[in-house]
Amino acid sequence: MTDALSAYVRRCDERVAAVLPEAARRVRAFEARLTRAGLVPDDLADVASLDRLPILSKDELVDLQAADPPFGGLLAPGASLRRLFQSPGPLYEPEPHEPDPWHWVPALAAAGFGPSDVVLNCCGYHLTPLGAMFEQALLELGATVVPAGVGSKDLQARASRDLGVTAYVGLPSYLKALLEQAEELGLPPEKLERAFVIAEPLPPSLRAWLEERVPVVRQGYGTAEAGNLGFECDALEGLHLPDEALVQVCDLTTGEALWDGREGQVVVTLFRPDYPLVRLGTGDLSAFLVEPCSCTIATPRIAGWLGRVGEAVKVRGMFLHPRQARTALAGVAGLESFRLLIDRSEHLDSLRCEVVPAAGADEAGLAAAVKERIRSGLRFDAEVVVVPELAADEPTIVDLRTWD
Ligand SMILES: [Zn+2]
């Protein structure tokens, strides 16, 4: 464990003990969940003790809410709420009366947002939490907000120019579309200095496009139920965790927390005495970064979004994800297309990569380059085979193994 990680776990140990047993005594659905796991409230003594509580999936939370609307019995009686949201599922999210209820202040501060900013907030404000989440954090930081939402790009481009917008919050793809629209209208924003982008992956090509037009581009990661679960610092390597929530990366089979860099599901626990959302599985895959960060932010980092639970397959005990594979092999010279085949004989997994060379490519050189990329990018040894063609809709990973 890095110093940042062990200090973070110690702080969360204290919060688990201070908040969760008391919350279980107040919130019947949470206590019932503990009982089902064979636990009593005081068993929740530290972060390690949470491993004994099965992860609550988002689907299970939807079912809980449907069975006992609106919050599945997870909201304490008399809780004071500022806003109520509905996100796809449907899932309802109660916002507490707190200065920065979804913990985005540190994320935006790390990206340089402050009182001198006029921020175009292009997150949705209708029913879903994103718009209000970010507005709340921006107001806390003293920034001025243009509640733009999503849509009407021509009006947003005009407003950005007329109002001297200095910063953007929203999807990265939407920022690109907005800047293109503004350029077409002859209204490129003149003062745009920073952008905080969320809610979808930021591929390197899109990042490069945005950075040509916006000096500071930072990405964040979070969910509607839990808010901030990670944000970039100056180092742009991975995502720092917010200090106010517990983020774990958990084994997909056992639920055990993996602090050592192994890949697993991102699982979040909120320290809300009136709404104990504990061990909620996000369905996203990530891993802790075990090297210390060069910046001054005190919390540890995760690697960022590595895919969705369910798409990943385990090969020789390690996860292999289609998106990771596509990233690892992107830009290999002479590579037209590829697929990975996983097979198993004599209880040993084998990995084969079929590659289609581009016209005129050196086949032996291509095979060697792909083999090396798979070794360095995915940490697997693979046999690489050149094939004449693959179907256009061929999945990236084909699992041929049988387990009987
Ligand atoms: Zn950092």
Tab-separated table of C-alpha atoms and ligand atoms in Angstrom:
chain	number	residue	atom	x	y	z
A	1	MET	CA	0.000	0.000	0.000
A	2	THR	CA	1.188	3.543	-0.711
A	3	ASP	CA	1.176	6.009	2.193
A	4	ALA	CA	-1.773	7.771	0.561
A	5	LEU	CA	-3.717	4.532	0.374
A	6	SER	CA	-3.051	3.393	3.948
A	7	ALA	CA	-3.894	6.878	5.294
A	8	TYR	CA	-7.115	6.854	3.268
A	9	VAL	CA	-8.114	3.435	4.577
A	10	ARG	CA	-7.370	4.584	8.161
A	11	ARG	CA	-9.596	7.656	7.733
A	12	CYS	CA	-12.325	5.461	6.283
A	13	ASP	CA	-11.891	2.963	9.161
A	14	GLU	CA	-12.853	5.740	11.553
A	15	ARG	CA	-15.842	6.772	9.442
A	16	VAL	CA	-17.121	3.216	9.116
A	17	ALA	CA	-17.088	2.833	12.910
A	18	ALA	CA	-18.490	6.324	13.560
A	19	VAL	CA	-21.332	6.273	11.022
A	20	LEU	CA	-22.430	2.830	9.857
A	21	PRO	CA	-23.434	0.991	13.084
A	22	GLU	CA	-25.519	4.011	14.115
A	23	ALA	CA	-27.042	4.202	10.619
A	24	ALA	CA	-27.986	0.522	10.817
A	25	ARG	CA	-29.879	1.212	14.024
A	26	ARG	CA	-31.784	4.039	12.322
A	27	VAL	CA	-32.427	2.527	8.895
A	28	ARG	CA	-34.371	-0.729	8.904
A	29	ALA	CA	-33.554	-1.862	5.344
A	30	PHE	CA	-29.847	-1.518	6.058
A	31	GLU	CA	-30.134	-3.453	9.291
A	32	ALA	CA	-32.093	-6.147	7.441
A	33	ARG	CA	-29.298	-6.349	4.884
A	34	LEU	CA	-26.771	-6.858	7.677
A	35	THR	CA	-28.951	-9.543	9.233
A	36	ARG	CA	-29.133	-11.400	5.911
A	37	ALA	CA	-25.338	-11.378	5.870
A	38	GLY	CA	-25.209	-12.721	9.425
A	39	LEU	CA	-23.982	-9.401	10.814
A	40	VAL	CA	-25.051	-7.049	13.593
A	41	PRO	CA	-24.508	-3.272	13.395
A	42	ASP	CA	-21.433	-3.273	15.637
A	43	ASP	CA	-19.706	-5.769	13.342
A	44	LEU	CA	-19.097	-2.800	11.043
A	45	ALA	CA	-15.952	-1.736	12.847
A	46	ASP	CA	-13.575	-0.860	10.008
A	47	VAL	CA	-13.142	-1.002	6.230
A	48	ALA	CA	-11.988	-4.640	6.313
A	49	SER	CA	-15.203	-5.667	8.056
A	50	LEU	CA	-17.203	-4.484	5.034
A	51	ASP	CA	-15.851	-7.422	3.021
A	52	ARG	CA	-18.350	-9.553	4.935
A	53	LEU	CA	-21.278	-7.648	3.426
A	54	PRO	CA	-22.230	-8.802	-0.083
A	55	ILE	CA	-22.033	-6.077	-2.721
A	56	LEU	CA	-25.367	-4.451	-3.553
A	57	SER	CA	-25.766	-4.222	-7.320
A	58	LYS	CA	-27.511	-1.351	-9.013
A	59	ASP	CA	-30.207	-3.763	-10.220
A	60	GLU	CA	-30.799	-4.865	-6.632
A	61	LEU	CA	-31.109	-1.223	-5.571
A	62	VAL	CA	-33.702	-0.678	-8.326
A	63	ASP	CA	-35.620	-3.721	-7.036
A	64	LEU	CA	-35.391	-2.526	-3.422
A	65	GLN	CA	-36.773	0.868	-4.389
A	66	ALA	CA	-39.562	-0.659	-6.486
A	67	ALA	CA	-40.586	-2.951	-3.623
A	68	ASP	CA	-40.552	-0.174	-1.019
A	69	PRO	CA	-40.769	3.192	-2.786
A	70	PRO	CA	-39.201	5.585	-3.058
A	71	PHE	CA	-35.874	4.709	-1.400
A	72	GLY	CA	-36.206	1.025	-0.576
A	73	GLY	CA	-36.370	1.816	3.136
A	74	LEU	CA	-32.770	3.051	3.047
A	75	LEU	CA	-33.622	6.632	4.014
A	76	ALA	CA	-33.867	7.344	7.733
A	77	PRO	CA	-37.198	8.730	8.949
A	78	GLY	CA	-37.103	12.528	9.200
A	79	ALA	CA	-34.013	12.921	6.972
A	80	SER	CA	-33.641	16.475	5.690
A	81	LEU	CA	-33.361	16.578	1.915
A	82	ARG	CA	-32.621	19.363	-0.526
A	83	ARG	CA	-33.354	17.688	-3.855
A	84	LEU	CA	-34.775	14.446	-5.187
A	85	PHE	CA	-33.537	13.003	-8.455
A	86	GLN	CA	-34.571	10.256	-10.810
A	87	SER	CA	-31.978	8.538	-12.965
A	88	PRO	CA	-32.425	5.658	-15.428
A	89	GLY	CA	-33.563	2.441	-13.770
A	90	PRO	CA	-35.560	4.233	-12.501
A	91	LEU	CA	-33.490	4.990	-9.468
A	92	TYR	CA	-34.277	7.776	-7.015
A	93	GLU	CA	-31.476	9.677	-5.302
A	94	PRO	CA	-31.990	11.815	-2.193
A	95	GLU	CA	-29.664	14.827	-1.873
A	96	PRO	CA	-28.786	15.855	1.668
A	97	HIS	CA	-28.670	19.449	2.947
A	98	GLU	CA	-24.883	19.771	2.797
A	99	PRO	CA	-22.536	22.296	1.202
A	100	ASP	CA	-21.057	19.825	-1.304
A	101	PRO	CA	-23.342	16.780	-1.114
A	102	TRP	CA	-21.805	14.894	-4.057
A	103	HIS	CA	-18.159	15.784	-3.292
A	104	TRP	CA	-17.267	17.401	-6.607
A	105	VAL	CA	-15.557	20.431	-5.013
A	106	PRO	CA	-12.102	18.788	-4.732
A	107	ALA	CA	-12.369	17.487	-8.293
A	108	LEU	CA	-13.193	20.905	-9.739
A	109	ALA	CA	-10.655	22.663	-7.513
A	110	ALA	CA	-7.937	20.307	-8.779
A	111	ALA	CA	-8.848	21.406	-12.312
A	112	GLY	CA	-8.430	25.056	-11.259
A	113	PHE	CA	-12.088	26.065	-11.049
A	114	GLY	CA	-12.576	29.062	-8.756
A	115	PRO	CA	-14.342	32.370	-8.102
A	116	SER	CA	-13.145	33.993	-11.324
A	117	ASP	CA	-14.802	31.355	-13.500
A	118	VAL	CA	-17.990	31.719	-15.490
A	119	VAL	CA	-18.955	28.102	-16.084
A	120	LEU	CA	-21.147	26.699	-18.823
A	121	ASN	CA	-22.752	23.735	-17.062
A	122	CYS	CA	-23.826	21.417	-19.878
A	123	CYS	CA	-25.008	18.625	-17.589
A	124	GLY	CA	-28.678	17.712	-17.646
A	125	TYR	CA	-30.855	19.480	-15.090
A	126	HIS	CA	-34.072	17.594	-15.777
A	127	LEU	CA	-34.810	14.867	-13.216
A	128	THR	CA	-31.238	13.503	-13.394
A	129	PRO	CA	-28.743	14.673	-10.778
A	130	LEU	CA	-25.740	15.706	-12.857
A	131	GLY	CA	-26.627	19.333	-13.548
A	132	ALA	CA	-27.557	20.149	-9.971
A	133	MET	CA	-24.633	18.133	-8.573
A	134	PHE	CA	-22.108	20.210	-10.448
A	135	GLU	CA	-23.938	23.480	-9.956
A	136	GLN	CA	-23.839	22.936	-6.205
A	137	ALA	CA	-20.080	22.305	-6.231
A	138	LEU	CA	-19.395	25.245	-8.561
A	139	LEU	CA	-21.360	27.608	-6.328
A	140	GLU	CA	-19.392	26.339	-3.311
A	141	LEU	CA	-16.204	27.286	-5.148
A	142	GLY	CA	-17.550	30.783	-5.769
A	143	ALA	CA	-17.859	30.310	-9.522
A	144	THR	CA	-20.681	31.811	-11.600
A	145	VAL	CA	-22.842	29.242	-13.364
A	146	VAL	CA	-24.643	29.367	-16.700
A	147	PRO	CA	-27.214	26.549	-16.306
A	148	ALA	CA	-26.986	25.464	-19.925
A	149	GLY	CA	-28.070	21.829	-19.774
A	150	VAL	CA	-27.975	19.759	-22.937
A	151	GLY	CA	-29.257	21.068	-26.277
A	152	SER	CA	-29.608	24.412	-28.113
A	153	LYS	CA	-25.920	24.492	-29.002
A	154	ASP	CA	-26.283	27.634	-31.091
A	155	LEU	CA	-27.720	29.524	-28.132
A	156	GLN	CA	-25.053	28.068	-25.837
A	157	ALA	CA	-22.311	29.122	-28.259
A	158	ARG	CA	-23.742	32.642	-28.358
A	159	ALA	CA	-24.040	32.768	-24.560
A	160	SER	CA	-20.480	31.473	-24.092
A	161	ARG	CA	-19.139	34.256	-26.284
A	162	ASP	CA	-21.383	37.035	-24.930
A	163	LEU	CA	-21.002	36.088	-21.251
A	164	GLY	CA	-17.257	35.446	-21.421
A	165	VAL	CA	-17.517	31.807	-20.370
A	166	THR	CA	-14.159	30.608	-18.999
A	167	ALA	CA	-14.967	27.009	-18.142
A	168	TYR	CA	-17.091	24.034	-19.137
A	169	VAL	CA	-18.568	21.062	-17.297
A	170	GLY	CA	-20.223	18.220	-19.193
A	171	LEU	CA	-19.646	15.361	-21.599
A	172	PRO	CA	-16.439	15.552	-23.642
A	173	SER	CA	-18.282	14.620	-26.851
A	174	TYR	CA	-20.759	17.421	-26.220
A	175	LEU	CA	-17.964	19.942	-25.728
A	176	LYS	CA	-16.504	18.931	-29.088
A	177	ALA	CA	-19.890	19.309	-30.798
A	178	LEU	CA	-20.423	22.655	-29.099
A	179	LEU	CA	-17.015	24.006	-30.136
A	180	GLU	CA	-17.596	22.840	-33.713
A	181	GLN	CA	-20.962	24.567	-33.756
A	182	ALA	CA	-19.405	27.751	-32.344
A	183	GLU	CA	-16.691	27.680	-35.006
A	184	GLU	CA	-19.320	27.248	-37.713
A	185	LEU	CA	-21.258	30.220	-36.381
A	186	GLY	CA	-18.081	32.283	-36.211
A	187	LEU	CA	-18.490	32.509	-32.423
A	188	PRO	CA	-15.609	30.536	-30.939
A	189	PRO	CA	-15.432	31.148	-27.178
A	190	GLU	CA	-12.602	33.578	-26.570
A	191	LYS	CA	-11.966	32.969	-22.882
A	192	LEU	CA	-12.459	29.213	-22.431
A	193	GLU	CA	-9.629	28.084	-20.148
A	194	ARG	CA	-10.701	24.810	-18.621
A	195	ALA	CA	-13.080	21.923	-19.007
A	196	PHE	CA	-14.114	19.220	-16.590
A	197	VAL	CA	-15.514	16.290	-18.541
A	198	ILE	CA	-17.501	13.388	-17.162
A	199	ALA	CA	-20.054	10.649	-17.828
A	200	GLU	CA	-18.326	8.974	-20.762
A	201	PRO	CA	-14.811	7.775	-21.623
A	202	LEU	CA	-12.293	10.313	-22.908
A	203	PRO	CA	-10.309	8.557	-25.649
A	204	PRO	CA	-6.831	9.999	-26.381
A	205	SER	CA	-7.906	11.280	-29.819
A	206	LEU	CA	-10.818	13.275	-28.364
A	207	ARG	CA	-8.625	14.556	-25.550
A	208	ALA	CA	-6.038	15.757	-28.082
A	209	TRP	CA	-8.743	17.499	-30.135
A	210	LEU	CA	-10.108	19.286	-27.056
A	211	GLU	CA	-6.658	20.235	-25.744
A	212	GLU	CA	-5.925	22.058	-28.997
A	213	ARG	CA	-8.784	24.399	-28.114
A	214	VAL	CA	-9.025	24.343	-24.296
A	215	PRO	CA	-5.804	24.719	-22.243
A	216	VAL	CA	-6.891	22.544	-19.289
A	217	VAL	CA	-8.985	19.400	-19.829
A	218	ARG	CA	-9.595	17.180	-16.807
A	219	GLN	CA	-11.796	14.174	-16.496
A	220	GLY	CA	-13.829	12.910	-13.602
A	221	TYR	CA	-15.657	9.700	-12.833
A	222	GLY	CA	-18.764	9.217	-10.751
A	223	THR	CA	-22.269	7.842	-10.581
A	224	ALA	CA	-25.721	9.326	-10.082
A	225	GLU	CA	-26.127	7.503	-6.752
A	226	ALA	CA	-22.775	8.383	-5.225
A	227	GLY	CA	-21.408	11.490	-6.955
A	228	ASN	CA	-17.644	11.901	-7.271
A	229	LEU	CA	-15.664	8.663	-7.398
A	230	GLY	CA	-12.460	9.980	-8.957
A	231	PHE	CA	-10.806	12.924	-10.676
A	232	GLU	CA	-7.596	13.819	-12.481
A	233	CYS	CA	-4.807	15.967	-11.057
A	234	ASP	CA	-1.952	17.791	-12.858
A	235	ALA	CA	-0.164	14.471	-13.388
A	236	LEU	CA	-3.017	13.168	-15.600
A	237	GLU	CA	-2.345	9.608	-14.514
A	238	GLY	CA	-5.357	7.888	-13.083
A	239	LEU	CA	-8.058	9.340	-10.866
A	240	HIS	CA	-7.698	10.519	-7.271
A	241	LEU	CA	-10.473	9.394	-4.964
A	242	PRO	CA	-12.641	11.867	-3.097
A	243	ASP	CA	-11.854	11.852	0.614
A	244	GLU	CA	-15.519	11.803	1.641
A	245	ALA	CA	-16.574	8.424	0.274
A	246	LEU	CA	-15.023	4.981	0.452
A	247	VAL	CA	-14.131	3.605	-2.952
A	248	GLN	CA	-13.051	-0.025	-3.117
A	249	VAL	CA	-12.061	-2.230	-6.021
A	250	CYS	CA	-13.514	-5.660	-5.341
A	251	ASP	CA	-12.967	-9.156	-6.695
A	252	LEU	CA	-15.809	-10.063	-9.043
A	253	THR	CA	-16.245	-13.490	-7.506
A	254	THR	CA	-15.537	-13.107	-3.794
A	255	GLY	CA	-16.261	-9.399	-3.232
A	256	GLU	CA	-12.932	-9.081	-1.399
A	257	ALA	CA	-11.346	-5.623	-1.598
A	258	LEU	CA	-8.246	-5.558	-3.816
A	259	TRP	CA	-5.859	-2.785	-2.801
A	260	ASP	CA	-2.823	-4.097	-4.673
A	261	GLY	CA	-3.568	-3.081	-8.248
A	262	ARG	CA	-5.578	-6.112	-9.298
A	263	GLU	CA	-8.618	-5.319	-11.394
A	264	GLY	CA	-12.146	-5.583	-10.033
A	265	GLN	CA	-15.482	-3.851	-9.633
A	266	VAL	CA	-15.596	-0.291	-8.281
A	267	VAL	CA	-17.678	-0.422	-5.102
A	268	VAL	CA	-18.685	2.679	-3.168
A	269	THR	CA	-19.789	3.357	0.395
A	270	LEU	CA	-21.254	6.711	1.412
A	271	PHE	CA	-20.880	7.847	5.010
A	272	ARG	CA	-24.399	9.212	5.294
A	273	PRO	CA	-26.038	8.458	8.640
A	274	ASP	CA	-29.483	9.089	7.130
A	275	TYR	CA	-28.905	7.163	3.897
A	276	PRO	CA	-26.370	4.372	4.307
A	277	LEU	CA	-25.571	3.447	0.755
A	278	VAL	CA	-22.982	0.808	1.584
A	279	ARG	CA	-21.021	-1.449	-0.755
A	280	LEU	CA	-22.898	-0.349	-3.852
A	281	GLY	CA	-21.426	-2.008	-6.949
A	282	THR	CA	-21.075	0.445	-9.805
A	283	GLY	CA	-20.702	-2.262	-12.447
A	284	ASP	CA	-17.518	-0.493	-13.579
A	285	LEU	CA	-14.081	-2.081	-13.591
A	286	SER	CA	-10.954	-0.386	-12.308
A	287	ALA	CA	-7.804	-1.053	-10.278
A	288	PHE	CA	-5.791	0.857	-7.684
A	289	LEU	CA	-2.584	2.487	-8.863
A	290	VAL	CA	0.103	1.332	-6.487
A	291	GLU	CA	2.692	4.033	-7.275
A	292	PRO	CA	2.488	7.329	-5.336
A	293	CYS	CA	1.310	10.350	-7.357
A	294	SER	CA	3.676	13.254	-8.010
A	295	CYS	CA	1.048	15.813	-6.956
A	296	THR	CA	0.037	17.046	-3.490
A	297	ILE	CA	-3.478	15.568	-3.354
A	298	ALA	CA	-3.659	13.279	-0.329
A	299	THR	CA	-5.954	10.543	-1.619
A	300	PRO	CA	-4.914	7.416	-3.554
A	301	ARG	CA	-5.697	6.844	-7.211
A	302	ILE	CA	-7.524	4.298	-9.301
A	303	ALA	CA	-6.684	3.623	-12.921
A	304	GLY	CA	-9.901	5.067	-14.290
A	305	TRP	CA	-12.610	3.259	-16.161
A	306	LEU	CA	-11.457	-0.128	-17.459
A	307	GLY	CA	-14.800	-1.400	-18.705
A	308	ARG	CA	-18.020	-2.913	-17.408
A	309	VAL	CA	-18.453	-5.956	-15.230
A	310	GLY	CA	-19.791	-8.706	-17.464
A	311	GLU	CA	-17.793	-7.791	-20.560
A	312	ALA	CA	-14.531	-8.850	-18.980
A	313	VAL	CA	-13.344	-12.427	-19.085
A	314	LYS	CA	-10.790	-13.970	-16.799
A	315	VAL	CA	-7.812	-15.571	-18.498
A	316	ARG	CA	-5.153	-17.299	-16.417
A	317	GLY	CA	-6.650	-15.558	-13.397
A	318	MET	CA	-6.403	-12.076	-14.866
A	319	PHE	CA	-9.125	-9.985	-16.390
A	320	LEU	CA	-9.103	-9.334	-20.074
A	321	HIS	CA	-11.500	-6.714	-21.340
A	322	PRO	CA	-12.426	-5.940	-24.953
A	323	ARG	CA	-11.924	-2.215	-24.498
A	324	GLN	CA	-8.485	-2.723	-22.962
A	325	ALA	CA	-7.539	-4.981	-25.847
A	326	ARG	CA	-8.662	-2.417	-28.422
A	327	THR	CA	-6.680	0.297	-26.608
A	328	ALA	CA	-3.568	-1.879	-26.409
A	329	LEU	CA	-3.636	-2.654	-30.125
A	330	ALA	CA	-4.720	0.797	-31.359
A	331	GLY	CA	-2.284	2.279	-33.817
A	332	VAL	CA	-0.208	-0.856	-34.523
A	333	ALA	CA	1.214	-0.183	-37.988
A	334	GLY	CA	-0.248	-2.455	-40.663
A	335	LEU	CA	-3.033	-3.847	-38.449
A	336	GLU	CA	-6.398	-3.858	-40.210
A	337	SER	CA	-8.454	-5.770	-37.612
A	338	PHE	CA	-8.067	-8.435	-34.957
A	339	ARG	CA	-9.847	-10.687	-32.515
A	340	LEU	CA	-8.720	-12.566	-29.425
A	341	LEU	CA	-9.655	-16.191	-28.935
A	342	ILE	CA	-9.471	-17.818	-25.542
A	343	ASP	CA	-9.349	-21.581	-25.330
A	344	ARG	CA	-8.450	-24.108	-22.704
A	345	SER	CA	-6.802	-27.485	-22.848
A	346	GLU	CA	-5.531	-29.611	-19.991
A	347	HIS	CA	-6.838	-26.973	-17.572
A	348	LEU	CA	-4.660	-24.267	-19.038
A	349	ASP	CA	-6.016	-21.158	-20.706
A	350	SER	CA	-4.516	-20.165	-24.024
A	351	LEU	CA	-4.813	-16.873	-25.827
A	352	ARG	CA	-4.594	-16.530	-29.594
A	353	CYS	CA	-4.807	-13.276	-31.504
A	354	GLU	CA	-5.956	-13.409	-35.106
A	355	VAL	CA	-4.815	-10.394	-37.067
A	356	VAL	CA	-5.776	-9.175	-40.513
A	357	PRO	CA	-2.910	-7.231	-42.109
A	358	ALA	CA	-3.559	-4.032	-44.028
A	359	ALA	CA	-2.735	-4.139	-47.746
A	360	GLY	CA	1.027	-4.391	-48.264
A	361	ALA	CA	1.855	-4.846	-44.560
A	362	ASP	CA	4.841	-6.945	-43.490
A	363	GLU	CA	3.101	-9.940	-41.931
A	364	ALA	CA	5.986	-11.164	-39.790
A	365	GLY	CA	6.659	-7.673	-38.457
A	366	LEU	CA	2.957	-7.173	-37.740
A	367	ALA	CA	2.696	-10.434	-35.804
A	368	ALA	CA	5.742	-9.541	-33.713
A	369	ALA	CA	4.429	-6.033	-33.004
A	370	VAL	CA	1.012	-7.344	-31.940
A	371	LYS	CA	2.596	-9.975	-29.708
A	372	GLU	CA	4.672	-7.305	-28.002
A	373	ARG	CA	1.698	-4.961	-27.528
A	374	ILE	CA	-0.331	-7.755	-25.947
A	375	ARG	CA	2.563	-8.531	-23.628
A	376	SER	CA	3.216	-4.928	-22.582
A	377	GLY	CA	-0.353	-3.579	-22.698
A	378	LEU	CA	-2.377	-6.523	-21.454
A	379	ARG	CA	0.247	-8.581	-19.626
A	380	PHE	CA	-0.560	-11.744	-21.558
A	381	ASP	CA	1.472	-14.023	-23.764
A	382	ALA	CA	-0.444	-14.726	-26.938
A	383	GLU	CA	0.071	-16.698	-30.087
A	384	VAL	CA	-0.435	-14.340	-33.030
A	385	VAL	CA	-1.840	-15.753	-36.273
A	386	VAL	CA	-2.265	-13.844	-39.518
A	387	VAL	CA	-5.642	-14.507	-41.181
A	388	PRO	CA	-6.980	-13.154	-44.500
A	389	GLU	CA	-10.144	-11.593	-43.093
A	390	LEU	CA	-12.560	-11.294	-40.170
A	391	ALA	CA	-16.262	-10.506	-40.235
A	392	ALA	CA	-16.969	-6.816	-39.673
A	393	ASP	CA	-19.156	-7.518	-36.654
A	394	GLU	CA	-16.721	-9.987	-35.090
A	395	PRO	CA	-16.524	-9.497	-31.292
A	396	THR	CA	-13.117	-8.432	-29.957
A	397	ILE	CA	-12.955	-11.388	-27.576
A	398	VAL	CA	-14.278	-14.871	-28.311
A	399	ASP	CA	-14.296	-17.287	-25.408
A	400	LEU	CA	-14.170	-20.878	-26.685
A	401	ARG	CA	-13.675	-22.479	-23.291
A	402	THR	CA	-16.070	-25.039	-21.895
A	403	TRP	CA	-16.138	-25.759	-18.210
A	404	ASP	CA	-17.657	-29.199	-17.975
B	1	ZN	ZN	-2.034	13.410	-8.361
